[in-house]
């Protein structure tokens, strides 16, 4: 108890549909679609397609890999919000099915979920009554973790 | 605070049979969309009911969320490797389950190359033997059972989604295109 429920009032704005090509990352492509459309905040209103392999974040911080060559996305929900440094971040969770129809679920790890054949997504722009204040052209400082081992990536 | 980091699997870059297209995200937008709630009644064929309901509201293209319901006949397939090598992926033979519970699905309403309505649908469902599975739904072979299927639709207006053979993947895919002008 004691936590305040935060309610953000606003309205839906424009609707955008995007088709993402093979080998592009799902999470970052959703962010790029928002960049292309000028959306600062958006909700996913429809999404289906396939991934090469799925990488889903587990509760212990590890990644569960579901092998393709085609892992179908059968459910997806998410939103895009501006990060404190002014960049855009998509948070996407969902359920995927492997080539035998077995299902797995979790958050999609950015940079590790590439599109297999195609991915269709519909985004609806979210316009908060009080626009989120973030630096318009902020350049984030490089993290010491981003140098060195190229196999390391953010798990967001 | 530094973000948690760990080694992740290296994504695989698949080699599709056709030429690489420089356009990686094709997109179009509309000022806003209609929101419609559909309740597909028992006995209806899913594809026909979706197309008919949307057509009655003047909607030719839409993104839809299937929230739940029951099917007396449910037909689906899975995606796997294409042994012919003509494409990277091809669908399995259709499978059918009788009394099936739909858990969640997403669908896109678009147009075929000839302009006829088509529905592309993926869903997770519980088959008649109790197994929870997910895959590509053959909506023209799915008959609603004893519980209506609820659908939330967002119309896509000012542009259309049309099936075209994608050169890179050699697969028919929906593409957002400007609406053809009439006159």
Coordinates of C-alpha atoms in Angstrom, one line a residue, chain B residues 110-118 162:
Chain B
X110 CA -6.7 -6.7 -46.8
X111 CA -7.2 -7.3 -50.5
X112 CA -6.0 -10.0 -52.8
X113 CA -4.2 -9.2 -56.0
X114 CA -7.7 -9.2 -57.7
X115 CA -9.2 -6.9 -55.0
X116 CA -11.1 -9.6 -53.2
X117 CA -11.1 -9.4 -49.3
X118 CA -8.5 -11.6 -47.6
X162 CA -2.9 -5.4 -51.1

